[in-house]
Amino acid sequence: MTAESSKSARPERYNPREAEPRWQQAWDARGIFATQNDDPRPKYYVLEMFPYPSGRIHMGHVRNYTMGDVVARYKRAAGHAVLHPMGWDAFGMPAENAAMAQKVHPKEWTYSNIAAMKKQLQSMGLSLDWAREVATCDPAYYRHQQKMFLDFLGAGLVAREYRKVNWDPVDQTVLANEQVIDGRGWRSGALVEQRDLHQWVFKISDYAEELLEALDTLDRWPEKVRLMQKNWIGRSEGLLIRFALDPKTTPGSENELEIFTTRPDTLFGAKFMALSPDHPLATAAAKKNPELAAFIERCHHMGTSQEAIDTAEKMGFDTGIKAVHPFDSSWTLPVHVANFILMDYGTGAIFGCPAHDQRDLDFVNKYGLGNTPVVLPPGQDPASFVITDTAYDGEGTMINSRFLDGMKIEGAKEDVARRLEKESRGNRPVAQRQVNYRLRDWGISRQRYWGCPIPVIHCEKCGVVPVPAAELPVTLPDDINFDKPGNPLDRHPTWKHVKCPKCGGEARRETDTMDTFVDSSWYFIRFTDPWNAEAPTTPKIANAWMPVDQYIGGIEHAILHLLYSRFFTRAMKKTGHIDLDEPFAGLFTQGMVVHETYRKKNGEWAMPAEVTIVSEGDNRKATLTATGEPVEIGPIEKMSKSRRNTVDPDDIMDSYGADVARWFMLSDSPPDRDVIWSEEGVQGASRFVQRLWRLLGEIADVQAPVARPAQFFDQATAVRKAAHRALANVTDDINKLRFNRCVAHIYGCANTLSDVIGAAETSPSPDFAWALREAGDILVRLFNPMMPHLAEECWAALGHKTLVAGEAWPQLESDLLVETTITLPVQINGRKRAEVTVARDAGKDAVEAAVLTLDEVKKALDGKSPKKVIVVPQRIVNVVA
RNA sequence: GCGGACGUGGCGGAAUGGUAGACGCAAGGGACUUAAAAUCCCUUGGAGGAAACUCCGUCCGGGUUCGAGUCCCGGCGUCCGCACCA
């Protein structure tokens, strides 16, 4: 069908640069993305991880926020009250680095970045409720965080400890264990050192068991993330055993040594005891033994960096102390100090069973202490089984273990535990069962300026005194300077000097600020009622909106942010701010945006924007656009400044528009995998935008009856089937976050409609015209979540006076998806050889009868009857000849 | 070392145990045009054949099944997380 008559009314091409801001203003003017807390419809809370205001958004943001926006717009159309807010993770080091490098105040730097990035996000056409915007560096936000810190303190969830911490020498601050990656600071990349410091800690380890167990309830989380958290929490069951010490050999009054083991079954394979260099017994022994003191000193020095610890050789020092075997008072074991024993796991002491633990084996092989195997692997001869270089940690049968001989490992563990629990020394059992966790308490003190002040005061007389709630917030002083490294709050002339709230005497403010991960541990709850000036939450409202139904972000937060938030929500529950354990019901971790790399002859990297790609047959060649110099096309890698393979979202939106960027982000790869950003792909997306626009223009030109025709004939029915099948498929896949498949279905529907229109008569019959208009209406609403500006433009072209952003999701007529006849593939011996068309509800016998009349089947059977005929209704037939 | 994921055309990827390669990109051919762009049409896993069609094909080797990309066992490879945690 040609529609030349009215074609002239439209420009040749859709112009996103003109249309996109126009529709953004239209949405804004009607406030259709503002969410009311008293909305009676069923709630749906969709959230993307909020950004750090670094200054500009990157392609990862574009991908993240596009996915969230698709879900938000779809759920809104599907009849939900959708909460879809945005904010800023605004405290942190880069602001201070900028202050040092550019002499700009961190606050100014941060807020101007926020303004710039907000503009960028708005140009993406995201359906966000900006009225709920929060920035964590705003006293209106962090005052509530300070209040909760005090509440946590009162509830015993906060402690102050002098402990060994990870010190980042570049950022000059402490890092939590979770923030040390490969022995380096997660932000600075500097080798981390160990230091002893006073630290405020959140007692996350009190929740270790709960955080572990509840992982099983998070059935809409990726298995991978749950597993990572499980491993991080690191639960292990074992036995605490008190070994008596030979008094003649001990340095002072110490008469026993408590160790933790998960392998009490191997007790008869014990060859030595080992202490952490920081163990009190080691310290005591060192006082009388200068050589030992020197050894411990050496351990401390070589262990300054995490990397050094990881690569250090096993080293030990015999203290001369003897421990008595709990099952044989005549059996003593030498007590060593060893560099590989950690003071903060278990009791900081172990017994070593070299035959079945590789570290212990390495240790005895170095110091000639020997080994005795006590677990015999299945099928091994006890007389000849020996351990030399490789410890055996598998299943087996106990040997060389007196009363345990012949037992399996589990039985032996249980037997040892029972016996030692019954035995007592000094009114206490010799052993008790214990569960240990790898998870450490969360140290939150940071020696930084640009963070939330910890609201406590140190008084000589009264000790640590909380800032009275009425005096909150403790705000950051603006007059600071960054001339020297370290914490400017600590050298501020007046800010830190205050009166003690208790005694009124001279006192000192805490100058450490909170880890920025505290800020991000509850922002999603603050979004539910950011207007409450009195309290962090309005529990009734928070309880109604939470949990977040769909949280979307990068896998890099699998442990840090997601574990902290799970803890924080529980702590907020304990202190009465919300009634909820798990903050995120559904979690989706998106893949990265990756791109080819380009390298010049001189070894420097070239940016994608500087390069022109030419295809010569199957080969692709790249040259610098400016000079024509050839550049080498390198491997596809994560977009990064160091490889210079980044693409600026602004450039893409300027040249192609937001919809094209959004569409391509969704189209090429499954959302949890990396997506390769390519110029060709973007152009493909852009072509499709234009194609849709032309297609819907043609449909708009069709003169269709207003009333639904009573009857649809073949052509019209085919159109209706295509539209409703796409509707069913897109709905299903959007619910499963399979956006790449949604894209394929939309292409499919558009292709069908183009074909039908191209083949149709000049003046369509009323039923066909009506079906085309219906299909157009459906198609626009299907791609609206992905390309909302184009959808509005097309919706208007179709003659609608409403905004498609406010329209309901199309109603599916599922009858259309049910075919009356279907074509089944017919296999002979498992290979497809023919097809058969039968009634949809044909019985197995009828299908079999039809199949046996086929020429191909007759030929294959050669007059014989088939061995077997398998009929899978509505799927396939297999004839076994 | 421990734990996990993945392996399908030239590329990104589709495929409740049921017609492998949907959809897109790239490529080749053609139409329109003075020409280009844009657009439209056709071809595109491999081998053979004029064609109808036939054979082979989802990392490798076995197995279960009427039927395996999918499930099981054993390899190989790639990627990710954790890592002196007793």
PDB file of C-alpha atoms in Angstrom, chain A residues 774-872:
ATOM      1  CA  GLU A 774      -4.573  -2.013  16.538  1.00  0.00           C
ATOM      2  CA  ALA A 775      -1.170  -3.548  15.776  1.00  0.00           C
ATOM      3  CA  GLY A 776       0.372  -0.078  15.600  1.00  0.00           C
ATOM      4  CA  ASP A 777      -1.113   0.857  18.963  1.00  0.00           C
ATOM      5  CA  ILE A 778       0.223  -2.346  20.487  1.00  0.00           C
ATOM      6  CA  LEU A 779       3.666  -2.063  18.929  1.00  0.00           C
ATOM      7  CA  VAL A 780       4.177   1.494  20.183  1.00  0.00           C
ATOM      8  CA  ARG A 781       3.253   0.525  23.708  1.00  0.00           C
ATOM      9  CA  LEU A 782       5.581  -2.500  23.505  1.00  0.00           C
ATOM     10  CA  PHE A 783       8.662  -0.481  22.656  1.00  0.00           C
ATOM     11  CA  ASN A 784       7.707   2.466  24.835  1.00  0.00           C
ATOM     12  CA  PRO A 785       9.635   1.188  27.891  1.00  0.00           C
ATOM     13  CA  MET A 786      12.789   0.934  25.780  1.00  0.00           C
ATOM     14  CA  MET A 787      12.403   3.961  23.503  1.00  0.00           C
ATOM     15  CA  PRO A 788       9.983   6.297  25.248  1.00  0.00           C
ATOM     16  CA  HIS A 789      10.572   9.418  23.135  1.00  0.00           C
ATOM     17  CA  LEU A 790      10.057   7.653  19.826  1.00  0.00           C
ATOM     18  CA  ALA A 791       7.002   5.984  21.317  1.00  0.00           C
ATOM     19  CA  GLU A 792       5.436   9.345  22.216  1.00  0.00           C
ATOM     20  CA  GLU A 793       6.159  10.683  18.735  1.00  0.00           C
ATOM     21  CA  CYS A 794       4.562   7.633  17.107  1.00  0.00           C
ATOM     22  CA  TRP A 795       1.654   7.604  19.551  1.00  0.00           C
ATOM     23  CA  ALA A 796       0.882  11.171  18.634  1.00  0.00           C
ATOM     24  CA  ALA A 797       1.229  10.360  14.929  1.00  0.00           C
ATOM     25  CA  LEU A 798      -1.357   7.624  15.388  1.00  0.00           C
ATOM     26  CA  GLY A 799      -3.725  10.363  16.454  1.00  0.00           C
ATOM     27  CA  HIS A 800      -3.748   9.867  20.207  1.00  0.00           C
ATOM     28  CA  LYS A 801      -4.024  12.945  22.382  1.00  0.00           C
ATOM     29  CA  THR A 802      -2.655  11.224  25.500  1.00  0.00           C
ATOM     30  CA  LEU A 803       0.928  10.523  26.540  1.00  0.00           C
ATOM     31  CA  VAL A 804       1.865   6.902  25.952  1.00  0.00           C
ATOM     32  CA  ALA A 805       3.902   7.127  29.167  1.00  0.00           C
ATOM     33  CA  GLY A 806       0.601   7.226  31.014  1.00  0.00           C
ATOM     34  CA  GLU A 807      -1.088   4.488  28.990  1.00  0.00           C
ATOM     35  CA  ALA A 808      -1.914   1.024  30.258  1.00  0.00           C
ATOM     36  CA  TRP A 809      -0.109  -2.046  28.933  1.00  0.00           C
ATOM     37  CA  PRO A 810      -2.055  -3.561  25.998  1.00  0.00           C
ATOM     38  CA  GLN A 811      -4.672  -6.205  26.733  1.00  0.00           C
ATOM     39  CA  LEU A 812      -3.729  -9.588  25.382  1.00  0.00           C
ATOM     40  CA  GLU A 813      -6.353 -11.520  23.409  1.00  0.00           C
ATOM     41  CA  SER A 814      -4.946 -14.938  24.050  1.00  0.00           C
ATOM     42  CA  ASP A 815      -7.475 -16.610  21.749  1.00  0.00           C
ATOM     43  CA  LEU A 816      -5.438 -15.219  18.869  1.00  0.00           C
ATOM     44  CA  LEU A 817      -2.419 -17.239  19.943  1.00  0.00           C
ATOM     45  CA  VAL A 818      -4.278 -20.506  19.700  1.00  0.00           C
ATOM     46  CA  GLU A 819      -3.995 -22.013  16.239  1.00  0.00           C
ATOM     47  CA  THR A 820      -6.713 -24.367  15.000  1.00  0.00           C
ATOM     48  CA  THR A 821      -4.292 -26.408  12.919  1.00  0.00           C
ATOM     49  CA  ILE A 822      -0.624 -26.915  13.573  1.00  0.00           C
ATOM     50  CA  THR A 823       2.277 -28.255  11.595  1.00  0.00           C
ATOM     51  CA  LEU A 824       4.337 -30.830  13.439  1.00  0.00           C
ATOM     52  CA  PRO A 825       7.831 -31.913  12.482  1.00  0.00           C
ATOM     53  CA  VAL A 826       7.998 -35.617  11.769  1.00  0.00           C
ATOM     54  CA  GLN A 827      11.195 -37.416  12.682  1.00  0.00           C
ATOM     55  CA  ILE A 828      12.192 -40.846  11.460  1.00  0.00           C
ATOM     56  CA  ASN A 829      14.672 -42.418  13.864  1.00  0.00           C
ATOM     57  CA  GLY A 830      15.306 -39.049  15.470  1.00  0.00           C
ATOM     58  CA  ARG A 831      15.979 -37.090  12.268  1.00  0.00           C
ATOM     59  CA  LYS A 832      13.520 -34.662  10.807  1.00  0.00           C
ATOM     60  CA  ARG A 833      12.207 -36.055   7.523  1.00  0.00           C
ATOM     61  CA  ALA A 834       8.758 -34.552   6.976  1.00  0.00           C
ATOM     62  CA  GLU A 835       5.996 -32.367   8.339  1.00  0.00           C
ATOM     63  CA  VAL A 836       2.377 -33.104   9.059  1.00  0.00           C
ATOM     64  CA  THR A 837      -0.463 -30.651   9.498  1.00  0.00           C
ATOM     65  CA  VAL A 838      -3.164 -31.695  11.912  1.00  0.00           C
ATOM     66  CA  ALA A 839      -5.889 -30.170  14.022  1.00  0.00           C
ATOM     67  CA  ARG A 840      -4.437 -28.549  17.136  1.00  0.00           C
ATOM     68  CA  ASP A 841      -6.403 -30.814  19.461  1.00  0.00           C
ATOM     69  CA  ALA A 842      -5.911 -33.973  17.409  1.00  0.00           C
ATOM     70  CA  GLY A 843      -5.430 -37.030  19.598  1.00  0.00           C
ATOM     71  CA  LYS A 844      -2.296 -39.153  19.550  1.00  0.00           C
ATOM     72  CA  ASP A 845      -3.982 -41.859  17.475  1.00  0.00           C
ATOM     73  CA  ALA A 846      -5.204 -39.379  14.872  1.00  0.00           C
ATOM     74  CA  VAL A 847      -1.723 -37.842  14.584  1.00  0.00           C
ATOM     75  CA  GLU A 848      -0.114 -41.266  14.301  1.00  0.00           C
ATOM     76  CA  ALA A 849      -2.561 -42.287  11.589  1.00  0.00           C
ATOM     77  CA  ALA A 850      -1.856 -39.112   9.642  1.00  0.00           C
ATOM     78  CA  VAL A 851       1.885 -39.587   9.945  1.00  0.00           C
ATOM     79  CA  LEU A 852       1.795 -43.172   8.693  1.00  0.00           C
ATOM     80  CA  THR A 853       0.199 -42.034   5.438  1.00  0.00           C
ATOM     81  CA  LEU A 854       3.137 -39.738   4.611  1.00  0.00           C
ATOM     82  CA  ASP A 855       5.271 -40.795   1.637  1.00  0.00           C
ATOM     83  CA  GLU A 856       8.526 -40.286   3.502  1.00  0.00           C
ATOM     84  CA  VAL A 857       7.325 -42.473   6.352  1.00  0.00           C
ATOM     85  CA  LYS A 858       6.026 -45.210   4.069  1.00  0.00           C
ATOM     86  CA  LYS A 859       9.322 -45.240   2.232  1.00  0.00           C
ATOM     87  CA  ALA A 860      11.311 -45.506   5.436  1.00  0.00           C
ATOM     88  CA  LEU A 861       9.130 -48.291   6.798  1.00  0.00           C
ATOM     89  CA  ASP A 862       9.299 -50.191   3.521  1.00  0.00           C
ATOM     90  CA  GLY A 863       6.030 -52.004   4.170  1.00  0.00           C
ATOM     91  CA  LYS A 864       6.894 -53.016   7.737  1.00  0.00           C
ATOM     92  CA  SER A 865       5.109 -51.639  10.772  1.00  0.00           C
ATOM     93  CA  PRO A 866       7.030 -49.163  12.905  1.00  0.00           C
ATOM     94  CA  LYS A 867       8.698 -50.364  16.117  1.00  0.00           C
ATOM     95  CA  LYS A 868       7.354 -47.376  17.928  1.00  0.00           C
ATOM     96  CA  VAL A 869       5.683 -44.043  17.232  1.00  0.00           C
ATOM     97  CA  ILE A 870       6.200 -41.247  19.754  1.00  0.00           C
ATOM     98  CA  VAL A 871       3.690 -38.441  19.580  1.00  0.00           C
ATOM     99  CA  VAL A 872       4.325 -35.409  21.740  1.00  0.00           C
TER     100      VAL A 872
END
